[in-house]
Amino acid sequence: MEDFYISHYNEFISSGITLVVVFILKFLTNKMIKKVGSISDLNVARTRLVSKYFSFGFTALTIVAFTLIWGVNVKELGLILSSVFAVIGVALFAQWSILSNVTAGIILFFSFPFKIGDRIKIMDKEIESSGTYIIEDIRAYHIHLRRENGELLTYPNNLMLQKAVCVIADEGFENEGSDAV
């Protein structure tokens, strides 16, 4: 057993360094995401969701790093990865809508064009464009919009990036930059 530790000393050191680097990056990323969430006054659930996405990405990168550190043959790894990517490609092509909604949810988190509680109007021919909506919740795949009459509309995140959305100012808002006489 001792020979195993001695013969794989470099792999253990590299694995330890990889773990330390990943934990530091994960800590810094989570701290940055929380700071962006608090500065832009975003919902805590949205902040946690984006943190989970990045955590999953770091976990995947760590698995790839360990695979390379512990000496998997590159030719075999190439065959495995091409097979995995072929399956994932087919699955993502079949589910492109889900992937685009999750990606749009992440973009909406960092760009924060609107937040929960804002009153908006969506310029979409397929829904009634005369009504205004209040953003009730922003989730991974969709946004909950409440109409003034109480109806709840579930609207995909990717359409929030594709369609024109007007944020309606509160009552009594005056344009401070204009010099009207």
Short mmCIF file of N, CA and C in Angstrom, two decimals, residues 34-172:
data_model
loop_
_atom_site.label_atom_id
_atom_site.label_comp_id
_atom_site.label_asym_id
_atom_site.label_seq_id
_atom_site.Cartn_x
_atom_site.Cartn_y
_atom_site.Cartn_z
N LYS A 34 -23.06 36.73 -5.04
CA LYS A 34 -23.83 37.31 -3.94
C LYS A 34 -23.73 38.83 -3.93
N LYS A 35 -22.55 39.35 -4.26
CA LYS A 35 -22.37 40.80 -4.29
C LYS A 35 -23.19 41.42 -5.41
N VAL A 36 -23.18 40.80 -6.60
CA VAL A 36 -24.00 41.29 -7.71
C VAL A 36 -25.47 41.23 -7.33
N GLY A 37 -25.88 40.13 -6.69
CA GLY A 37 -27.27 39.99 -6.27
C GLY A 37 -27.69 41.03 -5.26
N SER A 38 -26.81 41.35 -4.31
CA SER A 38 -27.19 42.33 -3.29
C SER A 38 -27.13 43.76 -3.83
N ILE A 39 -26.15 44.05 -4.68
CA ILE A 39 -26.04 45.40 -5.25
C ILE A 39 -27.25 45.71 -6.12
N SER A 40 -27.68 44.74 -6.91
CA SER A 40 -28.80 44.98 -7.82
C SER A 40 -30.13 44.60 -7.19
N ASP A 41 -30.13 44.28 -5.89
CA ASP A 41 -31.35 44.00 -5.13
C ASP A 41 -32.16 42.87 -5.78
N LEU A 42 -31.47 41.76 -6.08
CA LEU A 42 -32.13 40.61 -6.71
C LEU A 42 -32.61 39.63 -5.65
N ASN A 43 -33.55 38.80 -6.04
CA ASN A 43 -34.12 37.80 -5.16
C ASN A 43 -33.03 36.80 -4.74
N VAL A 44 -33.05 36.40 -3.48
CA VAL A 44 -32.06 35.46 -2.95
C VAL A 44 -32.13 34.12 -3.68
N ALA A 45 -33.33 33.68 -4.04
CA ALA A 45 -33.48 32.40 -4.74
C ALA A 45 -32.78 32.44 -6.10
N ARG A 46 -32.87 33.57 -6.79
CA ARG A 46 -32.17 33.70 -8.09
C ARG A 46 -30.67 33.65 -7.89
N THR A 47 -30.19 34.28 -6.84
CA THR A 47 -28.75 34.28 -6.57
C THR A 47 -28.27 32.86 -6.29
N ARG A 48 -29.03 32.12 -5.52
CA ARG A 48 -28.66 30.73 -5.22
C ARG A 48 -28.67 29.87 -6.49
N LEU A 49 -29.64 30.10 -7.35
CA LEU A 49 -29.75 29.33 -8.58
C LEU A 49 -28.53 29.53 -9.48
N VAL A 50 -28.10 30.77 -9.64
CA VAL A 50 -26.92 31.05 -10.46
C VAL A 50 -25.67 30.46 -9.79
N SER A 51 -25.60 30.51 -8.47
CA SER A 51 -24.48 29.89 -7.75
C SER A 51 -24.44 28.39 -8.00
N LYS A 52 -25.60 27.74 -8.05
CA LYS A 52 -25.65 26.30 -8.32
C LYS A 52 -25.15 26.00 -9.73
N TYR A 53 -25.51 26.84 -10.70
CA TYR A 53 -25.03 26.64 -12.06
C TYR A 53 -23.50 26.67 -12.12
N PHE A 54 -22.91 27.66 -11.48
CA PHE A 54 -21.46 27.77 -11.49
C PHE A 54 -20.81 26.64 -10.70
N SER A 55 -21.44 26.22 -9.61
CA SER A 55 -20.92 25.10 -8.83
C SER A 55 -20.90 23.82 -9.67
N PHE A 56 -21.95 23.60 -10.44
CA PHE A 56 -22.00 22.43 -11.33
C PHE A 56 -20.87 22.51 -12.36
N GLY A 57 -20.63 23.69 -12.90
CA GLY A 57 -19.55 23.86 -13.88
C GLY A 57 -18.19 23.58 -13.28
N PHE A 58 -17.94 24.08 -12.06
CA PHE A 58 -16.66 23.80 -11.39
C PHE A 58 -16.49 22.32 -11.09
N THR A 59 -17.58 21.65 -10.72
CA THR A 59 -17.51 20.21 -10.46
C THR A 59 -17.14 19.46 -11.73
N ALA A 60 -17.75 19.83 -12.85
CA ALA A 60 -17.42 19.18 -14.12
C ALA A 60 -15.96 19.41 -14.50
N LEU A 61 -15.48 20.62 -14.32
CA LEU A 61 -14.07 20.91 -14.63
C LEU A 61 -13.12 20.13 -13.71
N THR A 62 -13.51 19.96 -12.45
CA THR A 62 -12.68 19.21 -11.52
C THR A 62 -12.60 17.75 -11.93
N ILE A 63 -13.70 17.18 -12.35
CA ILE A 63 -13.70 15.78 -12.81
C ILE A 63 -12.80 15.62 -14.02
N VAL A 64 -12.86 16.56 -14.95
CA VAL A 64 -11.99 16.50 -16.14
C VAL A 64 -10.53 16.62 -15.72
N ALA A 65 -10.23 17.53 -14.79
CA ALA A 65 -8.84 17.70 -14.33
C ALA A 65 -8.34 16.43 -13.66
N PHE A 66 -9.14 15.82 -12.79
CA PHE A 66 -8.73 14.57 -12.14
C PHE A 66 -8.50 13.46 -13.15
N THR A 67 -9.34 13.42 -14.17
CA THR A 67 -9.19 12.40 -15.20
C THR A 67 -7.85 12.56 -15.91
N LEU A 68 -7.47 13.78 -16.20
CA LEU A 68 -6.18 14.03 -16.86
C LEU A 68 -5.01 13.80 -15.92
N ILE A 69 -5.15 14.19 -14.65
CA ILE A 69 -4.06 14.04 -13.68
C ILE A 69 -3.74 12.57 -13.44
N TRP A 70 -4.75 11.74 -13.35
CA TRP A 70 -4.54 10.34 -13.00
C TRP A 70 -4.23 9.47 -14.21
N GLY A 71 -3.91 10.07 -15.33
CA GLY A 71 -3.29 9.35 -16.43
C GLY A 71 -4.21 8.59 -17.34
N VAL A 72 -5.35 9.12 -17.64
CA VAL A 72 -6.19 8.49 -18.64
C VAL A 72 -5.54 8.74 -19.99
N ASN A 73 -5.48 7.74 -20.81
CA ASN A 73 -4.90 7.87 -22.15
C ASN A 73 -5.71 8.90 -22.94
N VAL A 74 -5.01 9.84 -23.56
CA VAL A 74 -5.66 10.93 -24.29
C VAL A 74 -6.50 10.39 -25.45
N LYS A 75 -6.02 9.35 -26.12
CA LYS A 75 -6.78 8.77 -27.24
C LYS A 75 -8.09 8.15 -26.72
N GLU A 76 -8.01 7.46 -25.60
CA GLU A 76 -9.22 6.88 -25.02
C GLU A 76 -10.16 7.97 -24.53
N LEU A 77 -9.58 9.01 -23.93
CA LEU A 77 -10.38 10.13 -23.45
C LEU A 77 -11.07 10.83 -24.61
N GLY A 78 -10.37 10.98 -25.74
CA GLY A 78 -10.96 11.58 -26.93
C GLY A 78 -12.14 10.78 -27.44
N LEU A 79 -12.02 9.47 -27.44
CA LEU A 79 -13.11 8.60 -27.88
C LEU A 79 -14.31 8.73 -26.94
N ILE A 80 -14.03 8.73 -25.64
CA ILE A 80 -15.10 8.85 -24.65
C ILE A 80 -15.79 10.21 -24.77
N LEU A 81 -14.99 11.28 -24.85
CA LEU A 81 -15.57 12.62 -24.93
C LEU A 81 -16.37 12.82 -26.21
N SER A 82 -15.87 12.29 -27.34
CA SER A 82 -16.63 12.46 -28.59
C SER A 82 -17.96 11.72 -28.50
N SER A 83 -17.97 10.57 -27.86
CA SER A 83 -19.22 9.83 -27.70
C SER A 83 -20.18 10.59 -26.77
N VAL A 84 -19.65 11.11 -25.67
CA VAL A 84 -20.48 11.85 -24.72
C VAL A 84 -21.03 13.11 -25.37
N PHE A 85 -20.18 13.84 -26.10
CA PHE A 85 -20.63 15.07 -26.75
C PHE A 85 -21.65 14.78 -27.85
N ALA A 86 -21.53 13.65 -28.52
CA ALA A 86 -22.52 13.29 -29.54
C ALA A 86 -23.89 13.08 -28.89
N VAL A 87 -23.90 12.36 -27.77
CA VAL A 87 -25.16 12.12 -27.06
C VAL A 87 -25.71 13.43 -26.50
N ILE A 88 -24.84 14.23 -25.89
CA ILE A 88 -25.29 15.51 -25.34
C ILE A 88 -25.78 16.42 -26.44
N GLY A 89 -25.09 16.44 -27.58
CA GLY A 89 -25.51 17.27 -28.71
C GLY A 89 -26.90 16.92 -29.20
N VAL A 90 -27.18 15.63 -29.31
CA VAL A 90 -28.51 15.21 -29.73
C VAL A 90 -29.55 15.60 -28.68
N ALA A 91 -29.21 15.40 -27.41
CA ALA A 91 -30.14 15.74 -26.34
C ALA A 91 -30.39 17.24 -26.28
N LEU A 92 -29.35 18.04 -26.46
CA LEU A 92 -29.52 19.49 -26.40
C LEU A 92 -30.25 20.01 -27.62
N PHE A 93 -30.02 19.37 -28.76
CA PHE A 93 -30.76 19.79 -29.94
C PHE A 93 -32.25 19.53 -29.74
N ALA A 94 -32.56 18.41 -29.10
CA ALA A 94 -33.95 18.09 -28.83
C ALA A 94 -34.52 19.01 -27.75
N GLN A 95 -33.68 19.51 -26.88
CA GLN A 95 -34.14 20.33 -25.77
C GLN A 95 -33.51 21.72 -25.81
N TRP A 96 -33.33 22.27 -26.99
CA TRP A 96 -32.67 23.57 -27.11
C TRP A 96 -33.42 24.65 -26.36
N SER A 97 -34.73 24.50 -26.26
CA SER A 97 -35.54 25.50 -25.59
C SER A 97 -35.18 25.59 -24.12
N ILE A 98 -34.99 24.47 -23.47
CA ILE A 98 -34.64 24.46 -22.06
C ILE A 98 -33.27 25.09 -21.85
N LEU A 99 -32.30 24.72 -22.68
CA LEU A 99 -30.97 25.27 -22.57
C LEU A 99 -30.98 26.78 -22.81
N SER A 100 -31.73 27.23 -23.79
CA SER A 100 -31.76 28.67 -24.07
C SER A 100 -32.45 29.43 -22.93
N ASN A 101 -33.45 28.83 -22.30
CA ASN A 101 -34.11 29.49 -21.17
C ASN A 101 -33.20 29.59 -19.95
N VAL A 102 -32.43 28.53 -19.69
CA VAL A 102 -31.49 28.58 -18.56
C VAL A 102 -30.41 29.61 -18.83
N THR A 103 -29.88 29.62 -20.05
CA THR A 103 -28.86 30.61 -20.41
C THR A 103 -29.41 32.02 -20.31
N ALA A 104 -30.63 32.22 -20.78
CA ALA A 104 -31.26 33.54 -20.68
C ALA A 104 -31.46 33.93 -19.22
N GLY A 105 -31.79 32.96 -18.37
CA GLY A 105 -31.94 33.24 -16.94
C GLY A 105 -30.65 33.74 -16.32
N ILE A 106 -29.52 33.16 -16.72
CA ILE A 106 -28.22 33.61 -16.22
C ILE A 106 -27.91 35.01 -16.75
N ILE A 107 -28.19 35.25 -18.03
CA ILE A 107 -27.96 36.58 -18.61
C ILE A 107 -28.82 37.62 -17.91
N LEU A 108 -30.08 37.30 -17.65
CA LEU A 108 -30.97 38.24 -16.96
C LEU A 108 -30.47 38.52 -15.54
N PHE A 109 -29.85 37.52 -14.91
CA PHE A 109 -29.33 37.72 -13.56
C PHE A 109 -28.22 38.76 -13.56
N PHE A 110 -27.27 38.65 -14.51
CA PHE A 110 -26.13 39.55 -14.50
C PHE A 110 -26.41 40.89 -15.17
N SER A 111 -27.36 40.95 -16.09
CA SER A 111 -27.63 42.23 -16.75
C SER A 111 -28.70 43.03 -16.01
N PHE A 112 -29.52 42.37 -15.20
CA PHE A 112 -30.60 42.94 -14.40
C PHE A 112 -31.30 44.13 -15.06
N PRO A 113 -31.93 43.90 -16.24
CA PRO A 113 -32.69 44.99 -16.86
C PRO A 113 -33.98 45.30 -16.09
N PHE A 114 -34.48 44.32 -15.34
CA PHE A 114 -35.67 44.51 -14.51
C PHE A 114 -35.57 43.54 -13.35
N LYS A 115 -36.38 43.78 -12.32
CA LYS A 115 -36.32 42.93 -11.14
C LYS A 115 -37.73 42.62 -10.66
N ILE A 116 -37.83 41.77 -9.68
CA ILE A 116 -39.13 41.39 -9.12
C ILE A 116 -39.80 42.63 -8.56
N GLY A 117 -41.07 42.80 -8.89
CA GLY A 117 -41.84 43.95 -8.44
C GLY A 117 -41.97 45.04 -9.49
N ASP A 118 -41.17 44.98 -10.55
CA ASP A 118 -41.27 45.98 -11.61
C ASP A 118 -42.55 45.78 -12.42
N ARG A 119 -43.10 46.87 -12.91
CA ARG A 119 -44.27 46.83 -13.80
C ARG A 119 -43.73 46.95 -15.22
N ILE A 120 -44.10 45.98 -16.07
CA ILE A 120 -43.58 45.95 -17.43
C ILE A 120 -44.69 45.79 -18.46
N LYS A 121 -44.35 46.09 -19.69
CA LYS A 121 -45.23 45.86 -20.83
C LYS A 121 -44.39 45.14 -21.87
N ILE A 122 -44.90 43.98 -22.36
CA ILE A 122 -44.17 43.18 -23.33
C ILE A 122 -44.74 43.43 -24.71
N MET A 123 -43.87 43.75 -25.66
CA MET A 123 -44.29 44.00 -27.04
C MET A 123 -44.25 42.69 -27.81
N ASP A 124 -45.28 41.86 -27.62
CA ASP A 124 -45.36 40.56 -28.26
C ASP A 124 -46.74 40.41 -28.89
N LYS A 125 -46.78 40.03 -30.15
CA LYS A 125 -48.07 39.89 -30.85
C LYS A 125 -48.91 38.75 -30.29
N GLU A 126 -48.26 37.73 -29.74
CA GLU A 126 -48.98 36.54 -29.29
C GLU A 126 -49.70 36.72 -27.96
N ILE A 127 -49.32 37.72 -27.19
CA ILE A 127 -50.05 38.01 -25.95
C ILE A 127 -50.63 39.40 -26.08
N GLU A 128 -51.58 39.70 -25.23
CA GLU A 128 -52.21 41.02 -25.29
C GLU A 128 -51.18 42.09 -24.93
N SER A 129 -50.86 42.93 -25.90
CA SER A 129 -49.84 43.94 -25.66
C SER A 129 -50.41 45.18 -24.98
N SER A 130 -51.72 45.23 -24.80
CA SER A 130 -52.30 46.41 -24.16
C SER A 130 -52.16 46.37 -22.65
N GLY A 131 -51.91 45.20 -22.09
CA GLY A 131 -51.87 45.08 -20.64
C GLY A 131 -50.47 45.23 -20.08
N THR A 132 -50.43 45.58 -18.82
CA THR A 132 -49.16 45.63 -18.12
C THR A 132 -49.11 44.48 -17.13
N TYR A 133 -47.90 44.11 -16.76
CA TYR A 133 -47.69 42.98 -15.87
C TYR A 133 -46.74 43.40 -14.76
N ILE A 134 -46.89 42.76 -13.61
CA ILE A 134 -45.95 42.94 -12.51
C ILE A 134 -45.13 41.67 -12.43
N ILE A 135 -43.81 41.81 -12.39
CA ILE A 135 -42.93 40.64 -12.29
C ILE A 135 -43.04 40.10 -10.87
N GLU A 136 -43.55 38.88 -10.78
CA GLU A 136 -43.77 38.26 -9.49
C GLU A 136 -42.60 37.38 -9.08
N ASP A 137 -41.99 36.67 -10.05
CA ASP A 137 -40.87 35.78 -9.75
C ASP A 137 -40.08 35.55 -11.02
N ILE A 138 -38.76 35.43 -10.90
CA ILE A 138 -37.89 35.11 -12.02
C ILE A 138 -37.21 33.79 -11.67
N ARG A 139 -37.50 32.78 -12.46
CA ARG A 139 -36.99 31.44 -12.19
C ARG A 139 -35.98 31.02 -13.25
N ALA A 140 -35.53 29.77 -13.17
CA ALA A 140 -34.50 29.30 -14.10
C ALA A 140 -34.98 29.26 -15.54
N TYR A 141 -36.23 28.86 -15.77
CA TYR A 141 -36.72 28.68 -17.13
C TYR A 141 -37.72 29.76 -17.57
N HIS A 142 -38.40 30.37 -16.62
CA HIS A 142 -39.47 31.29 -16.97
C HIS A 142 -39.65 32.37 -15.90
N ILE A 143 -40.48 33.34 -16.27
CA ILE A 143 -40.79 34.46 -15.38
C ILE A 143 -42.29 34.43 -15.11
N HIS A 144 -42.68 34.64 -13.85
CA HIS A 144 -44.10 34.74 -13.50
C HIS A 144 -44.50 36.20 -13.56
N LEU A 145 -45.48 36.47 -14.40
CA LEU A 145 -46.00 37.84 -14.56
C LEU A 145 -47.45 37.85 -14.12
N ARG A 146 -47.81 38.82 -13.29
CA ARG A 146 -49.18 38.93 -12.78
C ARG A 146 -49.84 40.12 -13.46
N ARG A 147 -50.97 39.85 -14.10
CA ARG A 147 -51.74 40.92 -14.74
C ARG A 147 -52.54 41.65 -13.66
N GLU A 148 -52.96 42.86 -13.94
CA GLU A 148 -53.69 43.65 -12.95
C GLU A 148 -55.00 43.01 -12.52
N ASN A 149 -55.61 42.18 -13.40
CA ASN A 149 -56.85 41.51 -13.03
C ASN A 149 -56.60 40.21 -12.25
N GLY A 150 -55.33 39.91 -11.96
CA GLY A 150 -54.99 38.75 -11.14
C GLY A 150 -54.51 37.53 -11.92
N GLU A 151 -54.63 37.53 -13.24
CA GLU A 151 -54.17 36.40 -14.04
C GLU A 151 -52.65 36.27 -13.96
N LEU A 152 -52.20 35.02 -13.94
CA LEU A 152 -50.76 34.75 -13.87
C LEU A 152 -50.30 34.27 -15.24
N LEU A 153 -49.26 34.89 -15.78
CA LEU A 153 -48.68 34.52 -17.07
C LEU A 153 -47.28 33.97 -16.80
N THR A 154 -47.01 32.78 -17.31
CA THR A 154 -45.68 32.21 -17.23
C THR A 154 -45.02 32.46 -18.58
N TYR A 155 -43.94 33.23 -18.59
CA TYR A 155 -43.31 33.68 -19.83
C TYR A 155 -41.87 33.20 -19.87
N PRO A 156 -41.43 32.57 -20.95
CA PRO A 156 -40.07 32.02 -21.02
C PRO A 156 -38.99 33.10 -20.93
N ASN A 157 -37.88 32.76 -20.28
CA ASN A 157 -36.78 33.71 -20.13
C ASN A 157 -36.19 34.13 -21.47
N ASN A 158 -36.07 33.18 -22.41
CA ASN A 158 -35.44 33.54 -23.68
C ASN A 158 -36.27 34.56 -24.45
N LEU A 159 -37.60 34.55 -24.30
CA LEU A 159 -38.43 35.55 -24.97
C LEU A 159 -38.28 36.93 -24.33
N MET A 160 -37.93 36.97 -23.05
CA MET A 160 -37.70 38.26 -22.40
C MET A 160 -36.47 38.96 -23.00
N LEU A 161 -35.54 38.16 -23.55
CA LEU A 161 -34.38 38.76 -24.21
C LEU A 161 -34.66 39.05 -25.68
N GLN A 162 -35.60 38.33 -26.29
CA GLN A 162 -35.87 38.48 -27.72
C GLN A 162 -36.91 39.56 -28.02
N LYS A 163 -37.84 39.77 -27.14
CA LYS A 163 -38.92 40.73 -27.36
C LYS A 163 -38.61 42.04 -26.65
N ALA A 164 -39.21 43.09 -27.16
CA ALA A 164 -39.06 44.39 -26.50
C ALA A 164 -39.88 44.39 -25.22
N VAL A 165 -39.25 44.83 -24.13
CA VAL A 165 -39.91 44.91 -22.83
C VAL A 165 -39.74 46.32 -22.30
N CYS A 166 -40.85 46.97 -22.00
CA CYS A 166 -40.83 48.33 -21.46
C CYS A 166 -41.06 48.27 -19.96
N VAL A 167 -40.15 48.86 -19.21
CA VAL A 167 -40.33 48.98 -17.76
C VAL A 167 -41.10 50.27 -17.53
N ILE A 168 -42.26 50.15 -16.90
CA ILE A 168 -43.15 51.29 -16.69
C ILE A 168 -42.82 51.92 -15.34
N ALA A 169 -42.59 53.22 -15.37
CA ALA A 169 -42.22 53.94 -14.15
C ALA A 169 -43.42 54.03 -13.22
N ASP A 170 -43.11 54.17 -11.94
CA ASP A 170 -44.17 54.33 -10.93
C ASP A 170 -44.92 55.62 -11.16
N GLU A 171 -46.11 55.69 -10.58
CA GLU A 171 -46.93 56.90 -10.67
C GLU A 171 -46.18 58.06 -10.02
N GLY A 172 -46.30 59.23 -10.60
CA GLY A 172 -45.67 60.41 -10.01
C GLY A 172 -44.23 60.59 -10.42
#
